[in-house]
mmCIF file of C-alpha atoms in Angstrom:
data_model
loop_
_atom_site.group_PDB
_atom_site.id
_atom_site.type_symbol
_atom_site.label_atom_id
_atom_site.label_comp_id
_atom_site.label_asym_id
_atom_site.label_seq_id
_atom_site.Cartn_x
_atom_site.Cartn_y
_atom_site.Cartn_z
ATOM 1 C CA MET A 1 -54.029 54.658 -25.047
ATOM 2 C CA SER A 2 -50.189 53.133 -23.732
ATOM 3 C CA SER A 3 -48.923 50.806 -25.585
ATOM 4 C CA GLN A 4 -49.128 47.659 -22.911
ATOM 5 C CA GLN A 5 -52.721 47.992 -24.999
ATOM 6 C CA VAL A 6 -51.973 48.070 -28.361
ATOM 7 C CA PRO A 7 -51.813 44.508 -30.235
ATOM 8 C CA ILE A 8 -48.464 42.733 -30.296
ATOM 9 C CA PRO A 9 -47.659 43.760 -33.890
ATOM 10 C CA PRO A 10 -47.097 39.756 -35.935
ATOM 11 C CA SER A 11 -44.860 41.180 -37.837
ATOM 12 C CA GLY A 12 -42.441 42.318 -35.054
ATOM 13 C CA ASN A 13 -40.126 45.028 -33.406
ATOM 14 C CA HIS A 14 -38.976 46.805 -36.430
ATOM 15 C CA ASP A 15 -37.474 51.066 -36.490
ATOM 16 C CA ILE A 16 -36.862 52.492 -40.378
ATOM 17 C CA GLY A 17 -36.798 56.373 -38.444
ATOM 18 C CA ARG A 18 -33.179 56.350 -39.862
ATOM 19 C CA ALA A 19 -34.685 56.227 -43.414
ATOM 20 C CA ILE A 20 -37.612 58.056 -42.491
ATOM 21 C CA ASN A 21 -34.872 61.428 -42.037
ATOM 22 C CA ALA A 22 -32.440 60.573 -44.968
ATOM 23 C CA ILE A 23 -35.206 60.718 -47.218
ATOM 24 C CA ASP A 24 -35.739 63.390 -45.127
ATOM 25 C CA ALA A 25 -32.358 65.127 -45.483
ATOM 26 C CA VAL A 26 -32.159 64.639 -49.697
ATOM 27 C CA LEU A 27 -35.996 66.527 -50.267
ATOM 28 C CA TYR A 28 -35.039 69.929 -47.963
ATOM 29 C CA THR A 29 -31.008 69.886 -49.345
ATOM 30 C CA CYS A 30 -32.360 69.713 -53.103
ATOM 31 C CA SER A 31 -35.353 72.289 -51.334
ATOM 32 C CA THR A 32 -32.246 74.144 -50.337
ATOM 33 C CA VAL A 33 -30.133 74.138 -52.967
ATOM 34 C CA ILE A 34 -32.750 74.829 -55.440
ATOM 35 C CA ILE A 35 -33.688 78.261 -53.733
ATOM 36 C CA ILE A 36 -30.533 79.537 -53.651
ATOM 37 C CA LEU A 37 -29.562 79.392 -57.230
ATOM 38 C CA ARG A 38 -33.435 80.703 -57.784
ATOM 39 C CA LEU A 39 -32.244 84.381 -55.670
ATOM 40 C CA TYR A 40 -28.730 83.981 -57.126
ATOM 41 C CA THR A 41 -30.504 83.929 -59.840
ATOM 42 C CA ARG A 42 -32.614 86.715 -59.226
ATOM 43 C CA ILE A 43 -30.502 88.979 -57.818
ATOM 44 C CA GLN A 44 -27.339 88.672 -59.442
ATOM 45 C CA ILE A 45 -28.086 87.878 -63.453
ATOM 46 C CA THR A 46 -31.719 88.468 -63.766
ATOM 47 C CA ARG A 47 -31.885 91.523 -61.542
ATOM 48 C CA ASN A 48 -34.798 91.579 -60.331
ATOM 49 C CA LEU A 49 -35.574 89.652 -57.204
ATOM 50 C CA GLY A 50 -39.835 90.891 -55.823
ATOM 51 C CA LEU A 51 -42.347 89.364 -53.537
ATOM 52 C CA ASP A 52 -42.818 85.437 -55.099
ATOM 53 C CA ASP A 53 -39.642 85.147 -53.959
ATOM 54 C CA VAL A 54 -40.408 86.640 -50.667
ATOM 55 C CA THR A 55 -42.649 84.393 -50.137
ATOM 56 C CA ILE A 56 -40.829 81.104 -51.198
ATOM 57 C CA ILE A 57 -37.987 81.840 -48.280
ATOM 58 C CA ILE A 58 -40.848 82.007 -45.940
ATOM 59 C CA ALA A 59 -41.837 78.555 -47.090
ATOM 60 C CA GLN A 60 -38.309 77.601 -46.759
ATOM 61 C CA ALA A 61 -38.110 79.034 -43.868
ATOM 62 C CA ILE A 62 -40.731 77.116 -41.890
ATOM 63 C CA THR A 63 -40.390 74.077 -43.819
ATOM 64 C CA THR A 64 -36.737 73.949 -42.009
ATOM 65 C CA VAL A 65 -38.967 73.764 -38.565
ATOM 66 C CA GLY A 66 -40.856 70.935 -40.477
ATOM 67 C CA LYS A 67 -37.681 69.155 -40.577
ATOM 68 C CA ALA A 68 -37.506 69.438 -36.962
ATOM 69 C CA PHE A 69 -40.454 68.476 -36.203
ATOM 70 C CA VAL A 70 -39.527 65.213 -38.924
ATOM 71 C CA VAL A 71 -36.354 64.130 -36.791
ATOM 72 C CA VAL A 72 -37.408 64.578 -32.666
ATOM 73 C CA GLU A 73 -40.648 62.638 -34.379
ATOM 74 C CA VAL A 74 -37.962 60.444 -35.492
ATOM 75 C CA ARG A 75 -36.456 59.759 -31.959
ATOM 76 C CA TYR A 76 -39.534 58.949 -30.437
ATOM 77 C CA GLY A 77 -40.700 56.628 -32.166
ATOM 78 C CA LEU A 78 -41.903 57.393 -35.891
ATOM 79 C CA GLY A 79 -40.891 54.184 -37.713
ATOM 80 C CA ARG A 80 -41.338 52.240 -35.365
ATOM 81 C CA HIS A 81 -44.712 49.816 -33.676
ATOM 82 C CA ARG A 82 -46.046 52.216 -31.393
ATOM 83 C CA TYR A 83 -46.552 48.833 -29.085
ATOM 84 C CA TYR A 84 -42.666 49.144 -28.554
ATOM 85 C CA VAL A 85 -42.288 52.696 -27.580
ATOM 86 C CA PRO A 86 -42.641 54.180 -24.104
ATOM 87 C CA SER A 87 -46.174 55.617 -23.574
ATOM 88 C CA GLN A 88 -44.624 59.575 -22.443
ATOM 89 C CA ARG A 89 -42.373 59.003 -25.763
ATOM 90 C CA TYR A 90 -45.208 58.166 -27.718
ATOM 91 C CA ILE A 91 -47.468 61.319 -26.103
ATOM 92 C CA VAL A 92 -44.151 63.244 -27.257
ATOM 93 C CA PHE A 93 -44.024 61.742 -31.186
ATOM 94 C CA LEU A 94 -47.560 62.965 -31.771
ATOM 95 C CA LYS A 95 -47.605 66.405 -30.202
ATOM 96 C CA TYR A 96 -45.252 67.148 -33.205
ATOM 97 C CA GLN A 97 -46.492 65.248 -35.205
ATOM 98 C CA TYR A 98 -48.830 67.631 -34.772
ATOM 99 C CA LEU A 99 -47.335 70.630 -34.766
ATOM 100 C CA ASP A 100 -46.181 69.357 -37.727
ATOM 101 C CA TRP A 101 -49.511 68.909 -40.139
ATOM 102 C CA ALA A 102 -50.208 72.617 -39.317
ATOM 103 C CA GLN A 103 -46.855 73.257 -40.439
ATOM 104 C CA CYS A 104 -47.136 71.510 -43.667
ATOM 105 C CA PHE A 105 -50.549 73.349 -44.188
ATOM 106 C CA ILE A 106 -48.557 76.534 -44.224
ATOM 107 C CA VAL A 107 -45.756 75.407 -45.807
ATOM 108 C CA LEU A 108 -48.558 73.604 -49.171
ATOM 109 C CA ALA A 109 -50.431 77.521 -48.918
ATOM 110 C CA VAL A 110 -46.698 80.292 -49.101
ATOM 111 C CA SER A 111 -45.287 77.611 -51.548
ATOM 112 C CA LYS A 112 -48.287 78.069 -54.464
ATOM 113 C CA ILE A 113 -49.414 82.143 -52.855
ATOM 114 C CA SER A 114 -45.806 82.825 -54.439
ATOM 115 C CA PHE A 115 -46.017 80.774 -57.611
ATOM 116 C CA CYS A 116 -49.010 82.678 -58.014
ATOM 117 C CA LEU A 117 -47.773 86.286 -57.210
ATOM 118 C CA PHE A 118 -44.386 84.734 -59.761
ATOM 119 C CA LEU A 119 -47.230 84.550 -62.624
ATOM 120 C CA LEU A 120 -48.985 87.798 -62.235
ATOM 121 C CA ARG A 121 -44.917 89.294 -62.456
ATOM 122 C CA LEU A 122 -45.704 87.388 -65.901
ATOM 123 C CA SER A 123 -49.446 88.090 -66.409
ATOM 124 C CA GLN A 124 -49.768 91.377 -64.784
ATOM 125 C CA PHE A 125 -51.178 92.861 -68.226
ATOM 126 C CA ASN A 126 -53.843 90.261 -68.883
ATOM 127 C CA LYS A 127 -57.107 90.116 -67.732
ATOM 128 C CA LEU A 128 -56.581 86.894 -66.820
ATOM 129 C CA ARG A 129 -54.822 88.145 -63.842
ATOM 130 C CA HIS A 130 -57.764 88.709 -62.214
ATOM 131 C CA VAL A 131 -58.334 84.433 -61.870
ATOM 132 C CA LEU A 132 -54.880 84.520 -60.214
ATOM 133 C CA TYR A 133 -56.086 87.248 -57.495
ATOM 134 C CA THR A 134 -58.850 85.222 -56.963
ATOM 135 C CA LEU A 135 -57.130 81.780 -57.058
ATOM 136 C CA ILE A 136 -54.129 83.422 -54.081
ATOM 137 C CA GLU A 137 -57.343 84.799 -51.730
ATOM 138 C CA PHE A 138 -58.691 81.224 -52.513
ATOM 139 C CA ILE A 139 -55.500 79.831 -51.132
ATOM 140 C CA MET A 140 -55.409 81.944 -48.885
ATOM 141 C CA VAL A 141 -59.543 81.747 -46.772
ATOM 142 C CA THR A 142 -59.296 77.667 -47.118
ATOM 143 C CA HIS A 143 -55.618 76.708 -46.050
ATOM 144 C CA VAL A 144 -56.532 79.433 -43.004
ATOM 145 C CA THR A 145 -60.038 77.561 -42.117
ATOM 146 C CA PHE A 146 -58.157 74.295 -42.170
ATOM 147 C CA VAL A 147 -54.536 74.917 -39.937
ATOM 148 C CA LEU A 148 -57.311 76.691 -37.271
ATOM 149 C CA LEU A 149 -59.889 74.200 -37.255
ATOM 150 C CA PHE A 150 -56.894 71.340 -37.074
ATOM 151 C CA VAL A 151 -55.057 73.415 -34.680
ATOM 152 C CA LEU A 152 -57.802 73.392 -32.516
ATOM 153 C CA GLN A 153 -59.486 69.825 -32.650
ATOM 154 C CA CYS A 154 -59.444 69.733 -28.751
ATOM 155 C CA HIS A 155 -60.157 71.911 -26.078
ATOM 156 C CA PRO A 156 -58.036 71.720 -24.223
ATOM 157 C CA ILE A 157 -55.306 71.324 -26.798
ATOM 158 C CA ASN A 158 -52.853 69.467 -25.166
ATOM 159 C CA LYS A 159 -54.962 66.738 -25.400
ATOM 160 C CA THR A 160 -54.778 66.383 -28.732
ATOM 161 C CA TRP A 161 -51.264 63.856 -28.218
ATOM 162 C CA ASP A 162 -52.293 62.939 -24.177
ATOM 163 C CA GLU A 163 -55.609 61.574 -24.305
ATOM 164 C CA GLU A 164 -55.293 61.840 -20.476
ATOM 165 C CA ILE A 165 -56.165 64.927 -20.038
ATOM 166 C CA PHE A 166 -59.990 65.438 -20.384
ATOM 167 C CA GLY A 167 -61.049 67.392 -22.633
ATOM 168 C CA MET A 168 -62.626 67.058 -25.737
ATOM 169 C CA CYS A 169 -62.168 66.141 -29.404
ATOM 170 C CA PHE A 170 -63.498 66.016 -32.786
ATOM 171 C CA SER A 171 -64.139 62.835 -34.029
ATOM 172 C CA LYS A 172 -60.843 60.563 -35.511
ATOM 173 C CA GLN A 173 -63.564 61.149 -38.604
ATOM 174 C CA ILE A 174 -63.472 64.493 -39.305
ATOM 175 C CA ILE A 175 -59.703 65.296 -38.763
ATOM 176 C CA MET A 176 -59.202 62.968 -41.217
ATOM 177 C CA ASN A 177 -62.356 65.081 -43.084
ATOM 178 C CA ILE A 178 -59.873 67.974 -42.527
ATOM 179 C CA ILE A 179 -56.612 66.254 -44.269
ATOM 180 C CA VAL A 180 -59.195 65.186 -47.345
ATOM 181 C CA ALA A 181 -60.981 68.374 -47.788
ATOM 182 C CA GLN A 182 -56.785 70.169 -47.600
ATOM 183 C CA GLY A 183 -55.648 67.585 -50.283
ATOM 184 C CA ILE A 184 -58.952 68.387 -53.052
ATOM 185 C CA VAL A 185 -57.747 71.442 -52.354
ATOM 186 C CA SER A 186 -53.880 71.519 -53.481
ATOM 187 C CA ILE A 187 -54.687 68.366 -55.461
ATOM 188 C CA LEU A 188 -56.676 71.783 -57.658
ATOM 189 C CA THR A 189 -54.946 74.636 -57.246
ATOM 190 C CA ASP A 190 -51.686 72.439 -58.246
ATOM 191 C CA PHE A 191 -53.347 71.567 -61.646
ATOM 192 C CA ILE A 192 -54.580 74.766 -61.897
ATOM 193 C CA CYS A 193 -51.054 76.315 -61.223
ATOM 194 C CA ALA A 194 -49.918 74.228 -64.390
ATOM 195 C CA ALA A 195 -52.743 74.671 -66.164
ATOM 196 C CA PHE A 196 -52.410 78.493 -66.409
ATOM 197 C CA PRO A 197 -49.080 79.270 -68.726
ATOM 198 C CA ILE A 198 -51.023 76.752 -71.467
ATOM 199 C CA VAL A 199 -53.961 79.758 -71.260
ATOM 200 C CA LEU A 200 -50.720 82.674 -71.469
ATOM 201 C CA LEU A 201 -48.950 80.724 -73.566
ATOM 202 C CA ARG A 202 -51.415 80.604 -76.899
ATOM 203 C CA ASN A 203 -50.999 82.823 -78.555
ATOM 204 C CA ALA A 204 -47.217 83.708 -77.510
ATOM 205 C CA ASN A 205 -45.459 84.781 -81.158
ATOM 206 C CA ILE A 206 -42.558 82.203 -79.890
ATOM 207 C CA SER A 207 -41.427 78.382 -81.533
ATOM 208 C CA PRO A 208 -43.423 75.496 -80.695
ATOM 209 C CA ARG A 209 -39.805 74.229 -79.248
ATOM 210 C CA ALA A 210 -39.554 77.389 -76.815
ATOM 211 C CA LYS A 211 -43.464 76.874 -76.086
ATOM 212 C CA LEU A 212 -42.984 73.796 -74.644
ATOM 213 C CA ALA A 213 -40.089 74.394 -73.082
ATOM 214 C CA LEU A 214 -41.976 77.069 -70.589
ATOM 215 C CA CYS A 215 -45.200 75.169 -70.112
ATOM 216 C CA THR A 216 -43.348 72.190 -68.255
ATOM 217 C CA LEU A 217 -40.949 74.984 -66.430
ATOM 218 C CA MET A 218 -43.787 76.602 -65.647
ATOM 219 C CA GLY A 219 -46.378 73.979 -65.717
ATOM 220 C CA LEU A 220 -43.728 71.609 -62.978
ATOM 221 C CA GLY A 221 -46.838 71.655 -60.196
ATOM 222 C CA GLY A 222 -48.589 68.412 -61.764
ATOM 223 C CA ILE A 223 -46.379 67.413 -59.896
ATOM 224 C CA THR A 224 -47.052 68.613 -56.607
ATOM 225 C CA GLY A 225 -50.636 67.958 -57.720
ATOM 226 C CA THR A 226 -49.753 64.664 -58.110
ATOM 227 C CA ILE A 227 -48.024 63.477 -55.171
ATOM 228 C CA SER A 228 -50.780 65.308 -52.758
ATOM 229 C CA LEU A 229 -53.186 63.258 -54.766
ATOM 230 C CA ALA A 230 -51.571 60.116 -53.949
ATOM 231 C CA ARG A 231 -50.773 61.464 -49.920
ATOM 232 C CA THR A 232 -54.884 62.502 -49.598
ATOM 233 C CA CYS A 233 -55.701 58.330 -51.021
ATOM 234 C CA PHE A 234 -53.705 57.242 -47.685
ATOM 235 C CA ALA A 235 -55.233 60.174 -44.902
ATOM 236 C CA TRP A 236 -56.901 57.174 -43.873
ATOM 237 C CA GLN A 237 -54.099 55.572 -42.502
ATOM 238 C CA THR A 238 -54.216 59.489 -39.324
ATOM 239 C CA LYS A 239 -57.053 57.791 -37.460
ATOM 240 C CA SER A 240 -54.715 53.447 -36.542
ATOM 241 C CA LYS A 241 -54.337 53.294 -33.322
ATOM 242 C CA ASP A 242 -50.345 52.459 -34.210
ATOM 243 C CA VAL A 243 -49.910 55.784 -36.556
ATOM 244 C CA SER A 244 -46.582 56.034 -36.257
ATOM 245 C CA TRP A 245 -45.927 52.782 -38.021
ATOM 246 C CA VAL A 246 -49.389 52.685 -40.089
ATOM 247 C CA GLY A 247 -48.425 56.362 -41.245
ATOM 248 C CA ILE A 248 -45.422 56.469 -42.253
ATOM 249 C CA PRO A 249 -46.657 56.452 -46.411
ATOM 250 C CA ASN A 250 -48.771 59.516 -45.121
ATOM 251 C CA ASP A 251 -45.688 60.726 -43.894
ATOM 252 C CA ILE A 252 -43.366 60.288 -46.696
ATOM 253 C CA LEU A 253 -45.164 61.587 -48.976
ATOM 254 C CA ARG A 254 -45.859 65.059 -47.051
ATOM 255 C CA LEU A 255 -42.331 65.046 -47.005
ATOM 256 C CA PHE A 256 -41.784 64.916 -51.027
ATOM 257 C CA GLU A 257 -45.043 67.199 -51.432
ATOM 258 C CA VAL A 258 -43.481 70.110 -49.254
ATOM 259 C CA ASN A 259 -40.198 69.760 -50.884
ATOM 260 C CA VAL A 260 -41.301 68.883 -53.765
ATOM 261 C CA GLY A 261 -43.727 72.136 -53.723
ATOM 262 C CA VAL A 262 -40.838 73.945 -53.591
ATOM 263 C CA ILE A 263 -38.948 72.245 -55.740
ATOM 264 C CA THR A 264 -40.914 73.104 -58.753
ATOM 265 C CA THR A 265 -42.386 75.999 -57.871
ATOM 266 C CA CYS A 266 -38.452 77.422 -58.360
ATOM 267 C CA MET A 267 -37.785 75.395 -61.053
ATOM 268 C CA PRO A 268 -38.617 78.303 -63.900
ATOM 269 C CA MET A 269 -36.075 80.821 -62.561
ATOM 270 C CA MET A 270 -33.764 78.259 -63.744
ATOM 271 C CA LYS A 271 -33.253 78.792 -67.626
ATOM 272 C CA PRO A 272 -31.857 82.551 -67.957
ATOM 273 C CA PHE A 273 -29.358 80.491 -65.055
ATOM 274 C CA ALA A 274 -28.486 77.672 -67.580
ATOM 275 C CA ARG A 275 -28.018 79.826 -70.034
ATOM 276 C CA TYR A 276 -26.036 81.819 -67.973
ATOM 277 C CA VAL A 277 -24.003 79.058 -66.976
ATOM 278 C CA LYS A 278 -23.830 77.381 -70.551
ATOM 279 C CA ALA A 279 -22.031 81.202 -71.283
ATOM 280 C CA ARG A 280 -19.536 80.521 -68.297
ATOM 281 C CA ILE A 281 -18.413 77.332 -69.392
ATOM 282 C CA THR A 282 -17.821 78.585 -73.204
ATOM 283 C CA GLY A 283 -15.949 81.660 -72.508
ATOM 284 C CA GLN A 284 -18.576 83.774 -74.022
ATOM 285 C CA ASP A 285 -19.450 86.426 -73.289
ATOM 286 C CA PRO A 286 -22.670 85.773 -71.112
ATOM 287 C CA HIS A 287 -24.561 89.158 -72.170
ATOM 288 C CA GLN A 288 -24.511 88.395 -74.938
ATOM 289 C CA ILE A 289 -25.767 84.426 -75.301
ATOM 290 C CA LEU A 290 -28.682 84.748 -73.310
ATOM 291 C CA LEU A 291 -30.226 87.622 -76.455
ATOM 292 C CA ARG A 292 -32.559 85.919 -79.188
ATOM 293 C CA LYS A 293 -32.056 88.819 -81.726
ATOM 294 C CA ASP A 294 -34.615 85.917 -83.794
ATOM 295 C CA SER A 295 -37.494 86.209 -81.553
ATOM 296 C CA THR A 296 -40.103 88.985 -81.649
ATOM 297 C CA PRO A 297 -43.154 88.792 -79.011
ATOM 298 C CA SER A 298 -46.947 88.615 -79.976
ATOM 299 C CA VAL A 299 -48.615 91.910 -80.329
ATOM 300 C CA SER A 300 -51.461 90.687 -79.223
ATOM 301 C CA HIS A 301 -49.874 89.836 -75.274
ATOM 302 C CA THR A 302 -46.968 91.797 -74.589
ATOM 303 C CA ARG A 303 -43.997 90.295 -73.627
ATOM 304 C CA TRP A 304 -44.362 88.983 -70.033
ATOM 305 C CA TYR A 305 -42.495 85.991 -71.195
ATOM 306 C CA SER A 306 -39.725 87.617 -72.130
ATOM 307 C CA TRP A 307 -39.070 88.396 -68.617
ATOM 308 C CA LEU A 308 -38.955 84.713 -68.086
ATOM 309 C CA LEU A 309 -35.746 83.709 -70.845
ATOM 310 C CA GLY A 310 -34.117 87.609 -69.556
ATOM 311 C CA SER A 311 -35.588 90.112 -71.233
ATOM 312 C CA THR A 312 -34.162 93.614 -71.124
ATOM 313 C CA ARG A 313 -36.176 96.062 -69.159
ATOM 314 C CA VAL A 314 -38.728 97.405 -70.786
ATOM 315 C CA GLY A 315 -41.810 99.201 -69.405
ATOM 316 C CA TRP A 316 -45.080 99.105 -70.207
ATOM 317 C CA SER A 317 -47.865 101.740 -69.810
ATOM 318 C CA ARG A 318 -50.993 102.648 -71.384
ATOM 319 C CA LYS A 319 -52.238 105.994 -71.268
ATOM 320 C CA TYR A 320 -56.282 107.129 -72.294
ATOM 321 C CA ASN A 321 -57.483 109.954 -72.880
ATOM 322 C CA GLY A 322 -61.071 109.859 -73.089
ATOM 323 C CA ARG A 323 -62.005 107.673 -76.106
ATOM 324 C CA SER A 324 -58.747 106.928 -77.834
ATOM 325 C CA SER A 325 -55.191 105.842 -75.835
ATOM 326 C CA SER A 326 -52.080 108.171 -77.072
ATOM 327 C CA LEU A 327 -49.158 106.992 -78.150
ATOM 328 C CA SER A 328 -45.805 107.371 -76.856
ATOM 329 C CA GLN A 329 -41.959 107.109 -75.635
ATOM 330 C CA LYS A 330 -40.250 107.526 -72.324
ATOM 331 C CA ARG A 331 -36.687 106.742 -72.278
ATOM 332 C CA ASN A 332 -35.864 107.578 -68.596
ATOM 333 C CA PRO A 333 -31.875 107.043 -66.889
ATOM 334 C CA GLY A 334 -31.153 103.075 -65.758
ATOM 335 C CA PRO A 335 -29.450 102.097 -62.982
ATOM 336 C CA ILE A 336 -26.191 102.250 -63.619
ATOM 337 C CA TYR A 337 -23.679 99.179 -64.111
ATOM 338 C CA ILE A 338 -19.727 98.713 -63.864
ATOM 339 C CA GLU A 339 -18.821 96.566 -66.958
ATOM 340 C CA ASN A 340 -14.368 96.193 -68.099
ATOM 341 C CA GLY A 341 -14.426 99.153 -65.553
ATOM 342 C CA ARG A 342 -16.500 101.256 -67.205
ATOM 343 C CA ALA A 343 -19.326 103.093 -65.871
ATOM 344 C CA GLU A 344 -22.706 102.415 -67.658
ATOM 345 C CA GLU A 345 -26.404 104.044 -67.893
ATOM 346 C CA GLU A 346 -29.034 101.514 -68.529
ATOM 347 C CA GLU A 347 -31.604 102.840 -69.985
ATOM 348 C CA THR A 348 -35.586 101.589 -69.227
ATOM 349 C CA ILE A 349 -37.593 102.388 -72.525
ATOM 350 C CA GLU A 350 -42.058 103.126 -71.890
ATOM 351 C CA ILE A 351 -43.933 102.099 -74.380
ATOM 352 C CA ASP A 352 -47.667 102.709 -74.502
ATOM 353 C CA THR A 353 -48.891 100.524 -76.973
ATOM 354 C CA PRO A 354 -46.683 97.826 -79.032
ATOM 355 C CA THR A 355 -45.090 99.886 -81.125
ATOM 356 C CA GLU A 356 -42.441 98.533 -84.301
ATOM 357 C CA ALA A 357 -39.727 99.729 -81.958
ATOM 358 C CA THR A 358 -40.830 97.590 -79.887
ATOM 359 C CA LEU A 359 -41.086 94.252 -82.005
ATOM 360 C CA ARG A 360 -37.252 93.890 -82.185
ATOM 361 C CA LEU A 361 -36.029 94.467 -79.106
ATOM 362 C CA PRO A 362 -34.323 91.923 -77.634
ATOM 363 C CA LEU A 363 -36.302 88.965 -75.830
ATOM 364 C CA GLN A 364 -33.479 87.419 -73.103
ATOM 365 C CA GLY A 365 -30.949 89.775 -71.723
ATOM 366 C CA VAL A 366 -28.665 88.460 -68.167
ATOM 367 C CA LYS A 367 -29.562 92.010 -66.951
ATOM 368 C CA GLY A 368 -33.035 91.880 -67.382
ATOM 369 C CA LEU A 369 -36.064 93.104 -65.222
ATOM 370 C CA MET A 370 -39.464 93.488 -66.214
ATOM 371 C CA SER A 371 -41.600 94.436 -63.337
#
């Protein structure tokens, strides 16, 4: 359909493309900064870079590609009525919007998987880890399906953005249903991930204030779920013939969902960073201020949450001999750190079951690692 076949919009010729680019730039900058702080925390402070960090970096790399798509979309018509955009330019806009939707699905999936991997590092000795593995598999299967259905909506593919090409496509209603289905899956998985820390912390032997703080930090995924809900409610806009203007709310919500999803995934790692900065500002020893000697872990729940606070390095293992479990302690030499001009060796303690000695271990430490 050419621009001449589109009714003249009563609101006139408006262009809010620059505002869309500005919103995208602010969100992208915030998500990039928070990832840099996360990596600094994991590499320099807690020194326990993991697979969840790798996956969030991948998510941000794909988001960077998506940001480039948005810039091109604005250049070729996003933020304007279709009537005022030449047909050839509008075709380019539709092409990059198609690519933008596909990368959006991928980024949302990778971000959710990253948070699940983070939770697995905390709950690796809890039976609920099987729920997380199932959730990861569910996210992968559903989003691979959504991406394939969306990408292969037309044959040949370039008919997706050029209606003049001969071929076959899904109806607009089917495309909207795919977007709605993906939105529903995102909403469910976001709220499940947000509620998971509450289950893990229900028996943790820490103060109510600390428990509330941890649940809040780790439950921020509910914000992403709320944005996803709003974005899904606007899915009908994708059926409009004037999608470059009518679909603006959906596009902006998609930008928020992707970038806020990355930010909320990284927020739990900001607690040890904040305590580290506080130590530097007040002139105290960062290692000492991150210790919390008055806190003791629960016997029923091993010290998984201590890593989040920046724990000393403790490895747990169970050895079974027949029907009874044996109890042993081992000290293994750990990595050597240079402090105050002296080389100091850190020890790794491996303990089969919680003992009095382990319960007296501090919950926090600047060089902690729970692996």
